[in-house]
Each structure stands twice: as structure tokens, then as C-alpha cells.
PDB file of C-alpha atoms and ligand atoms in Angstrom:
ATOM      1  CA  MET A   6     182.811   1.018 151.430  1.00  0.00           C
ATOM      2  CA  GLU A   7     184.537   0.251 148.166  1.00  0.00           C
ATOM      3  CA  GLN A   8     187.537   1.946 146.722  1.00  0.00           C
ATOM      4  CA  VAL A   9     186.387   4.511 144.198  1.00  0.00           C
ATOM      5  CA  LEU A  10     189.714   5.861 142.998  1.00  0.00           C
ATOM      6  CA  SER A  11     190.110   6.189 139.250  1.00  0.00           C
ATOM      7  CA  PRO A  12     193.438   5.055 137.770  1.00  0.00           C
ATOM      8  CA  GLU A  13     194.255   8.744 137.217  1.00  0.00           C
ATOM      9  CA  ASP A  14     193.552   9.562 140.901  1.00  0.00           C
ATOM     10  CA  GLU A  15     195.589   6.592 141.980  1.00  0.00           C
ATOM     11  CA  ARG A  16     198.546   7.771 139.928  1.00  0.00           C
ATOM     12  CA  LEU A  17     198.311  11.262 141.452  1.00  0.00           C
ATOM     13  CA  VAL A  18     198.006   9.917 144.992  1.00  0.00           C
ATOM     14  CA  ASP A  19     201.034   7.677 144.496  1.00  0.00           C
ATOM     15  CA  GLY A  20     202.952  10.578 142.996  1.00  0.00           C
ATOM     16  CA  LEU A  21     202.089  12.875 145.881  1.00  0.00           C
ATOM     17  CA  ARG A  22     203.098  10.249 148.440  1.00  0.00           C
ATOM     18  CA  ALA A  23     206.409   9.828 146.652  1.00  0.00           C
ATOM     19  CA  GLY A  24     207.005  13.581 146.769  1.00  0.00           C
ATOM     20  CA  ASP A  25     206.719  13.936 142.988  1.00  0.00           C
ATOM     21  CA  GLU A  26     206.460  17.641 142.213  1.00  0.00           C
ATOM     22  CA  SER A  27     204.743  17.100 138.851  1.00  0.00           C
ATOM     23  CA  ALA A  28     201.884  15.247 140.573  1.00  0.00           C
ATOM     24  CA  PHE A  29     201.520  18.126 143.019  1.00  0.00           C
ATOM     25  CA  VAL A  30     201.581  20.736 140.251  1.00  0.00           C
ATOM     26  CA  ALA A  31     199.006  18.793 138.229  1.00  0.00           C
ATOM     27  CA  LEU A  32     196.612  18.603 141.175  1.00  0.00           C
ATOM     28  CA  MET A  33     197.164  22.205 142.174  1.00  0.00           C
ATOM     29  CA  ARG A  34     196.413  23.399 138.620  1.00  0.00           C
ATOM     30  CA  MET A  35     193.354  21.162 138.315  1.00  0.00           C
ATOM     31  CA  TYR A  36     191.745  22.038 141.614  1.00  0.00           C
ATOM     32  CA  GLY A  37     193.562  24.937 143.281  1.00  0.00           C
ATOM     33  CA  ALA A  38     191.468  27.717 141.746  1.00  0.00           C
ATOM     34  CA  GLY A  39     188.230  25.871 142.516  1.00  0.00           C
ATOM     35  CA  MET A  40     189.390  25.352 146.091  1.00  0.00           C
ATOM     36  CA  LEU A  41     190.000  29.073 146.380  1.00  0.00           C
ATOM     37  CA  ARG A  42     186.362  29.653 145.416  1.00  0.00           C
ATOM     38  CA  VAL A  43     185.220  27.196 148.056  1.00  0.00           C
ATOM     39  CA  ALA A  44     187.305  29.021 150.665  1.00  0.00           C
ATOM     40  CA  LEU A  45     185.632  32.279 149.661  1.00  0.00           C
ATOM     41  CA  MET A  46     182.278  30.810 150.727  1.00  0.00           C
ATOM     42  CA  TYR A  47     183.373  30.928 154.344  1.00  0.00           C
ATOM     43  CA  VAL A  48     185.860  33.738 154.815  1.00  0.00           C
ATOM     44  CA  SER A  49     185.487  37.385 154.087  1.00  0.00           C
ATOM     45  CA  SER A  50     188.579  38.314 152.136  1.00  0.00           C
ATOM     46  CA  ARG A  51     190.613  37.087 149.249  1.00  0.00           C
ATOM     47  CA  ALA A  52     193.818  37.259 151.295  1.00  0.00           C
ATOM     48  CA  VAL A  53     192.384  35.052 154.034  1.00  0.00           C
ATOM     49  CA  ALA A  54     190.974  32.661 151.435  1.00  0.00           C
ATOM     50  CA  GLU A  55     194.454  32.297 149.924  1.00  0.00           C
ATOM     51  CA  GLU A  56     195.873  31.512 153.366  1.00  0.00           C
ATOM     52  CA  VAL A  57     193.131  28.939 153.837  1.00  0.00           C
ATOM     53  CA  VAL A  58     193.995  27.276 150.535  1.00  0.00           C
ATOM     54  CA  GLN A  59     197.647  27.111 151.547  1.00  0.00           C
ATOM     55  CA  GLU A  60     196.757  25.684 154.940  1.00  0.00           C
ATOM     56  CA  ALA A  61     194.455  23.165 153.258  1.00  0.00           C
ATOM     57  CA  TRP A  62     197.206  21.952 150.920  1.00  0.00           C
ATOM     58  CA  VAL A  63     199.558  21.503 153.847  1.00  0.00           C
ATOM     59  CA  GLY A  64     196.784  19.388 155.403  1.00  0.00           C
ATOM     60  CA  VAL A  65     196.475  17.450 152.153  1.00  0.00           C
ATOM     61  CA  LEU A  66     200.206  16.684 152.110  1.00  0.00           C
ATOM     62  CA  ARG A  67     200.179  15.627 155.746  1.00  0.00           C
ATOM     63  CA  GLY A  68     197.091  13.485 155.241  1.00  0.00           C
ATOM     64  CA  ILE A  69     197.850  11.899 151.879  1.00  0.00           C
ATOM     65  CA  GLY A  70     199.608   8.949 153.535  1.00  0.00           C
ATOM     66  CA  ARG A  71     196.378   8.062 155.303  1.00  0.00           C
ATOM     67  CA  PHE A  72     194.022   8.788 152.392  1.00  0.00           C
ATOM     68  CA  GLU A  73     192.095   5.579 151.795  1.00  0.00           C
ATOM     69  CA  GLY A  74     190.188   6.454 148.644  1.00  0.00           C
ATOM     70  CA  ARG A  75     186.732   6.112 150.186  1.00  0.00           C
ATOM     71  CA  SER A  76     185.776   9.245 148.311  1.00  0.00           C
ATOM     72  CA  SER A  77     187.208  10.530 145.059  1.00  0.00           C
ATOM     73  CA  LEU A  78     190.433  12.471 145.390  1.00  0.00           C
ATOM     74  CA  LYS A  79     188.783  15.752 144.427  1.00  0.00           C
ATOM     75  CA  THR A  80     185.965  15.295 146.966  1.00  0.00           C
ATOM     76  CA  TRP A  81     188.598  14.672 149.626  1.00  0.00           C
ATOM     77  CA  LEU A  82     190.567  17.796 148.586  1.00  0.00           C
ATOM     78  CA  TYR A  83     187.473  19.992 148.596  1.00  0.00           C
ATOM     79  CA  ARG A  84     186.322  18.663 151.963  1.00  0.00           C
ATOM     80  CA  ILE A  85     189.673  19.596 153.429  1.00  0.00           C
ATOM     81  CA  VAL A  86     189.551  23.137 152.072  1.00  0.00           C
ATOM     82  CA  ALA A  87     185.901  23.553 153.115  1.00  0.00           C
ATOM     83  CA  ASN A  88     186.640  22.390 156.654  1.00  0.00           C
ATOM     84  CA  THR A  89     189.765  24.510 156.915  1.00  0.00           C
ATOM     85  CA  ALA A  90     187.809  27.541 155.714  1.00  0.00           C
ATOM     86  CA  LYS A  91     184.895  26.892 158.086  1.00  0.00           C
ATOM     87  CA  THR A  92     187.253  26.703 161.048  1.00  0.00           C
ATOM     88  CA  ARG A  93     188.955  29.876 159.927  1.00  0.00           C
ATOM     89  CA  GLY A  94     185.623  31.589 159.264  1.00  0.00           C
ATOM     90  CA  LEU A  95     184.440  30.843 162.781  1.00  0.00           C
ATOM     91  CA  ARG A  96     187.577  32.441 164.193  1.00  0.00           C
ATOM     92  CA  GLU A  97     187.240  35.557 162.058  1.00  0.00           C
ATOM     93  CA  ALA A  98     185.425  38.516 163.494  1.00  0.00           C
ATOM     94  CA  ARG A  99     183.923  39.423 160.148  1.00  0.00           C
ATOM     95  CA  SER A 100     183.261  35.854 159.232  1.00  0.00           C
ATOM     96  CA  VAL A 101     180.389  34.770 157.105  1.00  0.00           C
ATOM     97  CA  PRO A 102     178.828  31.944 159.109  1.00  0.00           C
ATOM     98  CA  PHE A 103     177.912  28.959 157.006  1.00  0.00           C
ATOM     99  CA  SER A 104     174.251  29.431 157.853  1.00  0.00           C
ATOM    100  CA  ALA A 105     174.477  32.652 155.839  1.00  0.00           C
ATOM    101  CA  LEU A 106     174.112  30.325 152.891  1.00  0.00           C
ATOM    102  CA  GLY A 107     170.438  30.909 153.619  1.00  0.00           C
ATOM    103  CA  ASP A 108     170.783  34.273 151.943  1.00  0.00           C
ATOM    104  CA  GLU A 109     171.820  32.607 148.748  1.00  0.00           C
ATOM    105  CA  THR A 110     169.255  29.810 148.765  1.00  0.00           C
ATOM    106  CA  GLY A 111     166.407  31.806 150.301  1.00  0.00           C
ATOM    107  CA  ASP A 112     165.299  35.365 149.804  1.00  0.00           C
ATOM    108  CA  GLU A 113     166.472  36.097 146.315  1.00  0.00           C
ATOM    109  CA  PRO A 114     163.693  36.477 143.702  1.00  0.00           C
ATOM    110  CA  ALA A 115     163.271  33.486 141.409  1.00  0.00           C
ATOM    111  CA  ALA A 116     165.411  33.343 138.292  1.00  0.00           C
ATOM    112  CA  ASP A 117     164.444  35.954 135.679  1.00  0.00           C
ATOM    113  CA  ALA A 118     161.342  36.867 137.724  1.00  0.00           C
ATOM    114  CA  ASP A 119     160.856  40.119 135.786  1.00  0.00           C
ATOM    115  CA  ARG A 120     160.366  38.198 132.556  1.00  0.00           C
ATOM    116  CA  PHE A 121     156.994  36.717 133.554  1.00  0.00           C
ATOM    117  CA  LEU A 122     153.458  38.099 133.663  1.00  0.00           C
ATOM    118  CA  GLY A 123     152.271  39.029 137.162  1.00  0.00           C
ATOM    119  CA  SER A 124     149.346  37.584 139.104  1.00  0.00           C
ATOM    120  CA  GLY A 125     147.009  40.342 137.851  1.00  0.00           C
ATOM    121  CA  GLU A 126     147.470  39.295 134.237  1.00  0.00           C
ATOM    122  CA  ARG A 127     145.425  36.842 132.241  1.00  0.00           C
ATOM    123  CA  PHE A 128     148.284  34.292 132.046  1.00  0.00           C
ATOM    124  CA  PRO A 129     150.236  34.749 135.265  1.00  0.00           C
ATOM    125  CA  GLY A 130     153.632  33.101 135.274  1.00  0.00           C
ATOM    126  CA  HIS A 131     153.858  33.012 131.488  1.00  0.00           C
ATOM    127  CA  TRP A 132     156.514  34.848 129.544  1.00  0.00           C
ATOM    128  CA  SER A 133     156.001  38.539 129.016  1.00  0.00           C
ATOM    129  CA  VAL A 134     159.141  38.650 126.903  1.00  0.00           C
ATOM    130  CA  PRO A 135     159.898  35.087 125.739  1.00  0.00           C
ATOM    131  CA  PRO A 136     163.563  34.207 125.146  1.00  0.00           C
ATOM    132  CA  GLN A 137     164.480  34.211 121.456  1.00  0.00           C
ATOM    133  CA  SER A 138     166.684  31.487 120.060  1.00  0.00           C
ATOM    134  CA  TRP A 139     170.430  32.074 119.945  1.00  0.00           C
ATOM    135  CA  ALA A 140     173.063  31.373 117.358  1.00  0.00           C
ATOM    136  CA  PRO A 141     174.129  27.711 117.171  1.00  0.00           C
ATOM    137  CA  GLU A 142     176.479  26.622 119.926  1.00  0.00           C
ATOM    138  CA  GLY A 143     179.498  26.422 117.632  1.00  0.00           C
ATOM    139  CA  GLN A 144     179.219  30.131 116.936  1.00  0.00           C
ATOM    140  CA  LEU A 145     178.916  30.978 120.636  1.00  0.00           C
ATOM    141  CA  LEU A 146     182.192  29.357 121.540  1.00  0.00           C
ATOM    142  CA  GLY A 147     184.427  32.328 120.775  1.00  0.00           C
ATOM    143  CA  GLN A 148     187.136  33.562 123.108  1.00  0.00           C
ATOM    144  CA  GLU A 149     185.240  36.764 123.818  1.00  0.00           C
ATOM    145  CA  THR A 150     182.084  34.898 124.855  1.00  0.00           C
ATOM    146  CA  LEU A 151     184.075  32.586 127.124  1.00  0.00           C
ATOM    147  CA  GLU A 152     185.746  35.539 128.796  1.00  0.00           C
ATOM    148  CA  MET A 153     182.353  37.080 129.376  1.00  0.00           C
ATOM    149  CA  VAL A 154     181.036  33.845 130.908  1.00  0.00           C
ATOM    150  CA  ALA A 155     184.127  33.602 133.132  1.00  0.00           C
ATOM    151  CA  ARG A 156     183.573  37.189 134.304  1.00  0.00           C
ATOM    152  CA  GLU A 157     179.899  36.585 135.066  1.00  0.00           C
ATOM    153  CA  ILE A 158     180.702  33.476 137.092  1.00  0.00           C
ATOM    154  CA  ASP A 159     183.356  35.416 138.960  1.00  0.00           C
ATOM    155  CA  ARG A 160     180.788  38.058 139.927  1.00  0.00           C
ATOM    156  CA  LEU A 161     178.279  35.609 141.439  1.00  0.00           C
ATOM    157  CA  PRO A 162     177.687  35.423 145.199  1.00  0.00           C
ATOM    158  CA  PRO A 163     180.275  33.058 146.784  1.00  0.00           C
ATOM    159  CA  ALA A 164     178.202  29.883 147.258  1.00  0.00           C
ATOM    160  CA  GLN A 165     176.603  30.113 143.799  1.00  0.00           C
ATOM    161  CA  ARG A 166     180.028  30.750 142.294  1.00  0.00           C
ATOM    162  CA  ALA A 167     181.574  27.784 144.081  1.00  0.00           C
ATOM    163  CA  VAL A 168     178.773  25.408 143.071  1.00  0.00           C
ATOM    164  CA  ILE A 169     178.656  26.386 139.381  1.00  0.00           C
ATOM    165  CA  THR A 170     182.467  26.199 139.295  1.00  0.00           C
ATOM    166  CA  MET A 171     182.436  22.669 140.662  1.00  0.00           C
ATOM    167  CA  ARG A 172     179.502  21.397 138.589  1.00  0.00           C
ATOM    168  CA  ASP A 173     179.939  23.109 135.242  1.00  0.00           C
ATOM    169  CA  ILE A 174     183.610  24.062 135.031  1.00  0.00           C
ATOM    170  CA  GLN A 175     185.132  21.139 136.910  1.00  0.00           C
ATOM    171  CA  GLY A 176     182.554  18.475 136.147  1.00  0.00           C
ATOM    172  CA  PHE A 177     181.638  17.354 139.686  1.00  0.00           C
ATOM    173  CA  THR A 178     178.379  15.408 140.000  1.00  0.00           C
ATOM    174  CA  SER A 179     175.698  16.858 142.282  1.00  0.00           C
ATOM    175  CA  GLU A 180     176.505  14.120 144.775  1.00  0.00           C
ATOM    176  CA  GLU A 181     180.184  15.058 144.799  1.00  0.00           C
ATOM    177  CA  VAL A 182     179.318  18.714 145.420  1.00  0.00           C
ATOM    178  CA  CYS A 183     176.928  17.800 148.244  1.00  0.00           C
ATOM    179  CA  ASN A 184     179.570  15.560 149.839  1.00  0.00           C
ATOM    180  CA  SER A 185     182.355  18.090 149.438  1.00  0.00           C
ATOM    181  CA  LEU A 186     180.428  21.020 150.882  1.00  0.00           C
ATOM    182  CA  ASP A 187     177.969  19.233 153.191  1.00  0.00           C
ATOM    183  CA  LEU A 188     175.074  20.715 151.259  1.00  0.00           C
ATOM    184  CA  SER A 189     171.621  19.191 150.913  1.00  0.00           C
ATOM    185  CA  GLU A 190     170.712  18.164 147.393  1.00  0.00           C
ATOM    186  CA  THR A 191     168.016  20.842 147.346  1.00  0.00           C
ATOM    187  CA  ASN A 192     170.355  23.646 148.370  1.00  0.00           C
ATOM    188  CA  GLN A 193     172.947  22.488 145.907  1.00  0.00           C
ATOM    189  CA  ARG A 194     170.368  22.610 143.121  1.00  0.00           C
ATOM    190  CA  VAL A 195     169.013  26.023 144.122  1.00  0.00           C
ATOM    191  CA  LEU A 196     172.530  27.489 144.124  1.00  0.00           C
ATOM    192  CA  LEU A 197     173.368  25.925 140.772  1.00  0.00           C
ATOM    193  CA  HIS A 198     170.076  26.998 139.235  1.00  0.00           C
ATOM    194  CA  ARG A 199     170.471  30.615 140.301  1.00  0.00           C
ATOM    195  CA  ALA A 200     174.051  30.694 139.134  1.00  0.00           C
ATOM    196  CA  ARG A 201     173.229  29.261 135.704  1.00  0.00           C
ATOM    197  CA  ALA A 202     170.185  31.501 135.315  1.00  0.00           C
ATOM    198  CA  LYS A 203     172.302  34.609 135.952  1.00  0.00           C
ATOM    199  CA  VAL A 204     174.954  33.551 133.484  1.00  0.00           C
ATOM    200  CA  ARG A 205     172.278  32.685 130.891  1.00  0.00           C
ATOM    201  CA  SER A 206     170.691  36.042 131.396  1.00  0.00           C
ATOM    202  CA  ALA A 207     174.018  37.833 130.932  1.00  0.00           C
ATOM    203  CA  LEU A 208     174.613  35.837 127.747  1.00  0.00           C
ATOM    204  CA  GLU A 209     171.185  36.821 126.467  1.00  0.00           C
ATOM    205  CA  GLU A 210     172.003  40.446 127.061  1.00  0.00           C
ATOM    206  CA  TYR A 211     175.308  39.953 125.268  1.00  0.00           C
ATOM    207  CA  MET A 212     173.668  38.233 122.247  1.00  0.00           C
ATOM    208  CA  ARG A 213     171.405  41.149 121.537  1.00  0.00           C
TER     209      ARG A 213
ATOM    210  CA  MET B  16     158.638  16.967 143.638  1.00  0.00           C
ATOM    211  CA  ARG B  17     154.913  17.000 142.842  1.00  0.00           C
ATOM    212  CA  LEU B  18     152.871  19.637 141.039  1.00  0.00           C
ATOM    213  CA  ASP B  19     149.136  19.469 140.779  1.00  0.00           C
ATOM    214  CA  ARG B  20     148.243  21.381 137.637  1.00  0.00           C
ATOM    215  CA  GLU B  21     149.469  22.582 134.307  1.00  0.00           C
ATOM    216  CA  LEU B  22     152.813  24.297 134.595  1.00  0.00           C
ATOM    217  CA  ALA B  23     153.268  28.002 133.986  1.00  0.00           C
ATOM    218  CA  CYS B  24     156.443  29.101 132.243  1.00  0.00           C
ATOM    219  CA  GLN B  25     157.949  30.467 135.448  1.00  0.00           C
ATOM    220  CA  GLU B  26     157.522  27.082 137.140  1.00  0.00           C
ATOM    221  CA  VAL B  27     159.046  25.346 134.142  1.00  0.00           C
ATOM    222  CA  VAL B  28     162.065  27.644 134.379  1.00  0.00           C
ATOM    223  CA  GLU B  29     162.423  26.907 138.093  1.00  0.00           C
ATOM    224  CA  LEU B  30     162.452  23.169 137.319  1.00  0.00           C
ATOM    225  CA  MET B  31     165.067  23.319 134.554  1.00  0.00           C
ATOM    226  CA  THR B  32     168.070  22.393 136.692  1.00  0.00           C
ATOM    227  CA  ALA B  33     166.168  19.512 138.302  1.00  0.00           C
ATOM    228  CA  TYR B  34     165.106  18.410 134.826  1.00  0.00           C
ATOM    229  CA  LEU B  35     168.667  18.549 133.504  1.00  0.00           C
ATOM    230  CA  ASP B  36     169.866  16.558 136.541  1.00  0.00           C
ATOM    231  CA  ASP B  37     167.081  14.070 135.843  1.00  0.00           C
ATOM    232  CA  VAL B  38     165.617  14.208 139.340  1.00  0.00           C
ATOM    233  CA  LEU B  39     161.993  15.108 138.495  1.00  0.00           C
ATOM    234  CA  ASP B  40     159.510  12.340 139.222  1.00  0.00           C
ATOM    235  CA  PRO B  41     158.108  10.731 136.063  1.00  0.00           C
ATOM    236  CA  LEU B  42     154.797  12.617 136.115  1.00  0.00           C
ATOM    237  CA  ASP B  43     156.416  16.039 136.510  1.00  0.00           C
ATOM    238  CA  ARG B  44     158.933  15.163 133.873  1.00  0.00           C
ATOM    239  CA  GLU B  45     156.103  14.342 131.490  1.00  0.00           C
ATOM    240  CA  ARG B  46     154.319  17.618 132.254  1.00  0.00           C
ATOM    241  CA  PHE B  47     157.544  19.516 131.851  1.00  0.00           C
ATOM    242  CA  GLU B  48     158.159  17.950 128.458  1.00  0.00           C
ATOM    243  CA  GLU B  49     154.543  18.500 127.378  1.00  0.00           C
ATOM    244  CA  HIS B  50     154.903  22.172 128.177  1.00  0.00           C
ATOM    245  CA  LEU B  51     157.985  22.439 125.998  1.00  0.00           C
ATOM    246  CA  VAL B  52     156.075  21.038 123.028  1.00  0.00           C
ATOM    247  CA  PHE B  53     153.875  24.110 122.744  1.00  0.00           C
ATOM    248  CA  CYS B  54     156.072  26.764 124.400  1.00  0.00           C
ATOM    249  CA  ASP B  55     158.888  28.215 122.288  1.00  0.00           C
ATOM    250  CA  GLY B  56     159.945  30.578 125.064  1.00  0.00           C
ATOM    251  CA  CYS B  57     160.654  27.732 127.502  1.00  0.00           C
ATOM    252  CA  SER B  58     162.197  25.553 124.781  1.00  0.00           C
ATOM    253  CA  ASN B  59     164.577  28.369 123.950  1.00  0.00           C
ATOM    254  CA  TYR B  60     165.335  28.883 127.636  1.00  0.00           C
ATOM    255  CA  LEU B  61     166.192  25.208 128.064  1.00  0.00           C
ATOM    256  CA  GLU B  62     168.472  25.269 125.015  1.00  0.00           C
ATOM    257  CA  GLN B  63     170.130  28.370 126.438  1.00  0.00           C
ATOM    258  CA  MET B  64     170.675  26.697 129.799  1.00  0.00           C
ATOM    259  CA  ARG B  65     172.341  23.840 127.924  1.00  0.00           C
ATOM    260  CA  ALA B  66     174.471  26.286 125.935  1.00  0.00           C
ATOM    261  CA  THR B  67     175.392  28.080 129.181  1.00  0.00           C
ATOM    262  CA  ILE B  68     176.586  24.779 130.677  1.00  0.00           C
ATOM    263  CA  VAL B  69     178.643  23.987 127.563  1.00  0.00           C
ATOM    264  CA  LEU B  70     180.221  27.448 127.636  1.00  0.00           C
ATOM    265  CA  ALA B  71     181.003  27.204 131.364  1.00  0.00           C
ATOM    266  CA  GLY B  72     182.667  23.864 130.618  1.00  0.00           C
ATOM    267  CA  HIS B  73     185.141  25.670 128.370  1.00  0.00           C
ATOM    268  CA  VAL B  74     186.108  28.278 130.949  1.00  0.00           C
ATOM    269  CA  SER B  75     189.587  27.742 132.316  1.00  0.00           C
ATOM    270  CA  LEU B  76     190.450  28.616 135.884  1.00  0.00           C
ATOM    271  CA  GLU B  77     193.846  29.788 136.947  1.00  0.00           C
ATOM    272  CA  LEU B  78     195.391  30.214 140.341  1.00  0.00           C
ATOM    273  CA  PRO B  79     196.905  33.617 141.035  1.00  0.00           C
ATOM    274  CA  PRO B  80     200.624  33.113 140.188  1.00  0.00           C
ATOM    275  CA  ALA B  81     201.756  34.373 143.604  1.00  0.00           C
ATOM    276  CA  LEU B  82     199.567  31.790 145.334  1.00  0.00           C
ATOM    277  CA  GLU B  83     200.814  29.056 143.028  1.00  0.00           C
ATOM    278  CA  GLU B  84     204.343  30.035 144.018  1.00  0.00           C
ATOM    279  CA  ARG B  85     203.489  29.882 147.722  1.00  0.00           C
ATOM    280  CA  LEU B  86     201.866  26.480 147.345  1.00  0.00           C
ATOM    281  CA  LEU B  87     204.918  25.146 145.534  1.00  0.00           C
ATOM    282  CA  GLU B  88     207.139  26.408 148.330  1.00  0.00           C
ATOM    283  CA  ALA B  89     204.886  24.698 150.848  1.00  0.00           C
ATOM    284  CA  PHE B  90     205.178  21.483 148.851  1.00  0.00           C
ATOM    285  CA  ARG B  91     208.969  21.678 148.670  1.00  0.00           C
ATOM    286  CA  GLY B  92     209.110  22.394 152.387  1.00  0.00           C
ATOM    287  CA  TRP B  93     206.952  19.344 153.098  1.00  0.00           C
ATOM    288  CA  ARG B  94     208.987  17.123 150.804  1.00  0.00           C
ATOM    289  CA  GLY B  95     212.222  18.270 152.392  1.00  0.00           C
ATOM    290  CA  SER B  96     210.964  17.698 155.923  1.00  0.00           C
TER     291      SER B  96
HETATM  292 ZN1   ZN C  13     156.627  28.145 128.822  1.00  0.00          ZN
END
């Protein structure tokens, strides 16, 4: 496989290997909070998730010398935290086994299901209350709206929250998310879709 | 993904993320786009999904300060070892 490291990644990897604190701080601030959300997919409490993140970073520091850049740096970081959290989750009595992801990709009603006409209607599956257009994007981008979006994302179920965080906040591609979390493309998309639909719906409520 | 008839709005909504990721096959993509031509509700929904993504892209994430402190200590410990 080819090297896929960006110049930026390469600089951070070199910095970390050299024990450069600013490289560590930069990486921790870029990805630490996202890694915490990944940990919360597999363990039941915030405190344990924080321990997992710490353990994962220790693993990162120990492993950085051997990191070969076959995946992007962030994919490598997220794989380490996901694996650390899975191991920890298995050990925990009240763990959430990874297969419990099924709850988040399965049963839930489809996005905004209550907004469509039922099967007894003349146009089943069509809007009963169609979405109205919003203000132009520029006007939406206020601090208050962003805080509301951040809160809604925070309230999502763990796997949906982790996936929307990686895709839409941190700019991972779907492939990078699938590789980081060992998710199928379909499951990744279902989680992202549900997460976005819930945030959209909250924004709609807020716009009224 | 293959669909064998005209799309209802609910199906269009369920396909939005696949559409935005450009993973619909060409025929479904065409049907999806045809639907948008006459359906304001779904067009608005798609615009709102796009706006939602833009807004999420402006959210900043912060580590809890106590955790950041612990991670820094771990780093300094590793560097000193
Ligand atoms: Zn429609």
C-alpha cells in the first residue's frame, strides 16, 4: 500500500516522535474530543470513556515510532481509541456490546416518519406537512444557532453522535469513518442519516 | 440501490444522505432529481440537510479541561521516560 500521509500529518508525526509538546497539543485539540465520543460508543460512562481516551493516547505515543502511514493519522488515532474502548467495554459488566449498534441502525422509525401521509391516505409516503424554506444560510450561522446544533448533536445516541461528529464536524470521508470504526458503509450511512435528520428537525423547530 | 417505481417523499428523504454522498446508482439518482423538480417539500428538505451539514461544520469541539490536563501529564511522563 502507498503512503497516504499529508504533509501536515507528516509534520505532526515527526513532532510527536521528537517529543514536541506543541505537536501533541495540536493533535489532542484536533481529535481528542472526537475520540471521546468514539469511546462513548462502547463504554457506559463518561468517566470510563475519559480513561479509555487516556489509555488510547498512551498507546498512540508508544506506537508512533512504528506508525507507517498506511492509513491517515486520524484514522489510525480513531482505530486505537475504538479498539481500546471495545476491549474495555467487553471487560465492563454494564458494557454496551458493539452489536448493540443494531439498536441504532435498526428499530428506530425512519427519519421524520410522522411528517408523511400513512398507507390509508390517497398519497401514502408524501408530505403531510411539507418543510418550508429557511432563511439563507448566512443568516443561520449565528452563535446561538451553532450552540443549539452542538447541543442537539451532543444529545444523539452514541453511535449516531460519533459518526456525525466525524463526518460533519471533523470532515472524515465515509471511507475513513468505516475504516476507523469497522462499520459497513450501509451502517455508517444509516447512522449519519438519522443523526442529520434529528439535527435538521431540531433546527426546523427552532426556526419557527 | 434499486427502486422500481416513482419515489414517494418519504423514500426521497431516506435517500438524501446516499444522494449527498453520491452513491446512488445513475437511474435512482435521476429519479431522485426528477422528484425534486416538482416537489418543494423535498427540495426544501434537501437544502435543509445541506444547511445542517454546513452548521455542523462550524461547531467546535472541546476536550474537558481536566482531561486535557491528564493527557498532557501522560505525554510529559512518556517524553520523560
Ligand atoms: Zn417529495
